[in-house]
C-alpha positions in Angstrom: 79.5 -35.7 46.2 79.1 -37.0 42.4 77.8 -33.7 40.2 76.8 -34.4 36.8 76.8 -30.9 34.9 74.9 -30.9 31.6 75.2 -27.7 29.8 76.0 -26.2 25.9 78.5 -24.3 24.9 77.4 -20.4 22.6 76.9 -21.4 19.2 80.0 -20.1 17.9 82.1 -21.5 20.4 80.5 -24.8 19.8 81.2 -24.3 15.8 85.2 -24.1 16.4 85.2 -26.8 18.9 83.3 -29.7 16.8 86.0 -28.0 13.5 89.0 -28.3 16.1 88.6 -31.4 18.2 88.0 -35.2 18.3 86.2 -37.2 20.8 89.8 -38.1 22.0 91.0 -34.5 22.1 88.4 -32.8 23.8 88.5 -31.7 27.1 85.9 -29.1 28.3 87.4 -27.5 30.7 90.7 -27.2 28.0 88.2 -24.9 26.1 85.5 -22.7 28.6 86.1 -23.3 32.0 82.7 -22.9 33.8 82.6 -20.9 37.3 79.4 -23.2 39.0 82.1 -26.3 38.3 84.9 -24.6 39.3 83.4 -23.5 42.4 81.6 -27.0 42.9 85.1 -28.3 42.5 86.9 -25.8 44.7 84.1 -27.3 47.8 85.5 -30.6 46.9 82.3 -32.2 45.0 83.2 -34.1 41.5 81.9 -32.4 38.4 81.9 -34.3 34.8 81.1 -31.9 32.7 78.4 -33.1 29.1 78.5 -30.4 26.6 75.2 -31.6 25.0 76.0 -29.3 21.8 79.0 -30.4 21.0 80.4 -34.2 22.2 77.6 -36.2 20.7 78.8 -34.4 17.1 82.6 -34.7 17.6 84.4 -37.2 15.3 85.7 -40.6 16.8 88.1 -41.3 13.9 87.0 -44.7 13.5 85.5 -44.9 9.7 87.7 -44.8 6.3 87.3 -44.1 2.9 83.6 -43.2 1.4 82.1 -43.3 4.9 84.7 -41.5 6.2 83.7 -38.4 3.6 80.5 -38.7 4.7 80.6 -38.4 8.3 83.0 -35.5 7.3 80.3 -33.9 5.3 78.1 -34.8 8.5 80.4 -33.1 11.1 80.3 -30.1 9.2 77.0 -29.6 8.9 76.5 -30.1 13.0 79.2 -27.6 13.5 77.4 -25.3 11.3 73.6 -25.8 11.7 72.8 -27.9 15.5 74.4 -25.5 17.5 72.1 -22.7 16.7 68.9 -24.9 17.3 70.3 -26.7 20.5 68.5 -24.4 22.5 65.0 -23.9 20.9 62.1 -25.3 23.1 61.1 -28.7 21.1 63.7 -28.4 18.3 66.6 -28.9 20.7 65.0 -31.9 22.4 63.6 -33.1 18.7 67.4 -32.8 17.5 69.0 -34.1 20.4 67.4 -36.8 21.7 68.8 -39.9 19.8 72.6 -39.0 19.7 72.7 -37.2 23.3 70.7 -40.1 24.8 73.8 -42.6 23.4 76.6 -39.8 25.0 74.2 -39.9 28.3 74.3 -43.7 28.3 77.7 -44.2 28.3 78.4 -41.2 31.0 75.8 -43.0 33.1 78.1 -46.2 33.1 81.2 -44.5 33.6 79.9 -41.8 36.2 77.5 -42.4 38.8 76.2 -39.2 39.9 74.6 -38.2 43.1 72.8 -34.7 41.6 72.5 -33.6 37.8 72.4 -30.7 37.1 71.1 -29.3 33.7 71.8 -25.7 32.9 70.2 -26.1 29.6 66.7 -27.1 29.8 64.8 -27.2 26.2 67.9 -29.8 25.6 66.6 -32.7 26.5 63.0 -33.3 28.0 63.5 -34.6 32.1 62.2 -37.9 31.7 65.1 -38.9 29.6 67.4 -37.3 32.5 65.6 -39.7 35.1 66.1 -42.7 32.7 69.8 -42.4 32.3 70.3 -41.3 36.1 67.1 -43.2 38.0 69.2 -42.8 41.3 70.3 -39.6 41.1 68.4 -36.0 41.8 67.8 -33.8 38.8 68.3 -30.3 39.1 67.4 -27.8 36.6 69.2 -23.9 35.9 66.8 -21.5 34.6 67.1 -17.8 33.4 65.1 -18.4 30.1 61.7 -18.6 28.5 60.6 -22.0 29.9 59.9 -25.3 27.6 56.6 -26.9 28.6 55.6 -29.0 31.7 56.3 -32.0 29.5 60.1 -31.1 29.6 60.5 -30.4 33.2 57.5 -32.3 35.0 60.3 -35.1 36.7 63.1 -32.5 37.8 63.4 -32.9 41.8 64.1 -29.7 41.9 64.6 -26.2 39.3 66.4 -23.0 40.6 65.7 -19.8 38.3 67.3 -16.2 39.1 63.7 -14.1 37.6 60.7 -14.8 40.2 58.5 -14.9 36.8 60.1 -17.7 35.9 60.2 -19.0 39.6 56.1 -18.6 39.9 55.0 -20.3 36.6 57.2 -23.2 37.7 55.7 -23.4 41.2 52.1 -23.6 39.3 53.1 -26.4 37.3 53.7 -28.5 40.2 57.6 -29.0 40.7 59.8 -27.7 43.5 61.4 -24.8 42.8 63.2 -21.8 44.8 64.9 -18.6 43.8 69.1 -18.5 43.2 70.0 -14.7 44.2 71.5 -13.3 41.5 75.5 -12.5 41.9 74.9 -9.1 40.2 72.2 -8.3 43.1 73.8 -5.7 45.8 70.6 -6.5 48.2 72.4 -10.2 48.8 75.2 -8.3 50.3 73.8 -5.9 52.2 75.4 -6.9 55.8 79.1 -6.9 54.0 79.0 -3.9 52.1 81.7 -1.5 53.5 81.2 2.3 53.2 82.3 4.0 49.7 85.5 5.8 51.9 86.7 1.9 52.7 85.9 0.6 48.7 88.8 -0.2 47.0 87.1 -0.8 43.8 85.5 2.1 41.6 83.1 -0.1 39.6 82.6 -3.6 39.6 80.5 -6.0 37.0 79.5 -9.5 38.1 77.3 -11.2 35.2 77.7 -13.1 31.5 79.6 -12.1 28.5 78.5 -14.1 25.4 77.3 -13.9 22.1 73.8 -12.5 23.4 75.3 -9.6 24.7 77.2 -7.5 22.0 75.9 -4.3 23.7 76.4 -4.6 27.2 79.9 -5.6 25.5 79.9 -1.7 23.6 79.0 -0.3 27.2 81.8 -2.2 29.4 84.3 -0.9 27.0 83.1 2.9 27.1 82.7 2.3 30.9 86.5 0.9 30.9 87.6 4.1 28.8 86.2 6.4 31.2 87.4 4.5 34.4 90.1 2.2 33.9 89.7 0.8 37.3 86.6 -1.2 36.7 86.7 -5.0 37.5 84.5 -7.5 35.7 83.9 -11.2 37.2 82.6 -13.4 34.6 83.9 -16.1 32.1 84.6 -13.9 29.3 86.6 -10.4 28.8 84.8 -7.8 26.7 
């Protein structure tokens, strides 16, 4: 199967990336790997990857001179300013909209997707999605305030982690269902071995970004106190 994954990088990842690379250097998975395309990958599906806060913005090399200052001057103000909006319901989308649209266009003719999948959701309002990809099925990844109906009214189907999140959807109308949490021990119930057979002292499944400078703090006083604890995620504290 074909997998469109549309997603945004944290802010200040996205910052050093649109300073560092070109459109002809950058490779996402060179920078963040991402563990729902790597495991998508590992079951043989075909992921391309849209970073939708940082390719639209990243230099082509193609304009000289006075023009070329300006798009300079351009560049840096994306890296410093669009990353930090990308995700605010309307904003994003307002933002977005025209230079995204032209990087979804072109993905659209050089990838033809069986299922999107949209991990960022105030990005770009659903309709747009369906235009670009009218064959394929739109999913959407929630664990976040939601935008409003108007953003999500054509997704085929949105998965969210919080059943808060899960119920307002179901009242606007659109398919939706819960995605058990990797971090939940109930999930596991029927595997779990007793503590005499556990091998592992303390173990943390979940995200390390930007948004989560304290959990960070508590990891690392956890990790003085027991050495032995194992974190799964796509960062290290």
């Amino acid at each position: 199967m074909k997998i469109g994954l549309i997603e945004t990088f944290y802010p200040r990842v996205a910052r050093d990336v649109l300073r560092t690379f070109s459109g002809e250097t950058f490779n996402a998975d060179d920078v963040r790997l991402n563990f729902l395309a790597e495991n998508l990958r590992l079951a043989g599906h075909d992921v391309k990857r849209v970073i939708g806060n940082v390719e639209p913005y990243l230099s082509t090399g193609g304009t000289k001179g006075f023009w070329r200052r300006c798009r300079r001057l351009y560049e840096g103000a994306a890296a410093q300013w669009f990353p930090l909006f990308a995700r605010v319901p309307g904003l994003g989308s307002a933002l977005s909209k025209g230079l995204l649209g032209s990087l979804l266009t072109q993905a659209s003719k050089d990838f033809t997707a069986d299922v999107i999948i949209n991990t960022t959701l105030n990005l770009l309002p659903s309709t747009e999605i369906k235009r670009f990809f009218p064959s394929s099925v739109v999913v959407g990844l929630i664990a976040s305030p939601l935008p409003s109906r108007w953003m999500l009214k054509d997704y085929d189907h949105v998965f969210s982690s919080l059943v808060p999140i899960r119920e307002k959807i179901e009242k606007m109308g659109i398919n939706t269902s819960i995605l058990p949490s990797a971090f939940d021990a109930s999930n596991y119930e029927e595997l779990c071995l007793n503590w005499s057979e556990r091998d592992i002292d303390l173990v943390f499944v979940g995200s390390i970004g930007i948004h989560h400078l304290r959990g960070i703090m508590l990891l690392r006083e956890i990790k003085k106190l027991n050495p032995n604890l194992e974190i799964y995620t796509d960062a290290s504290p």
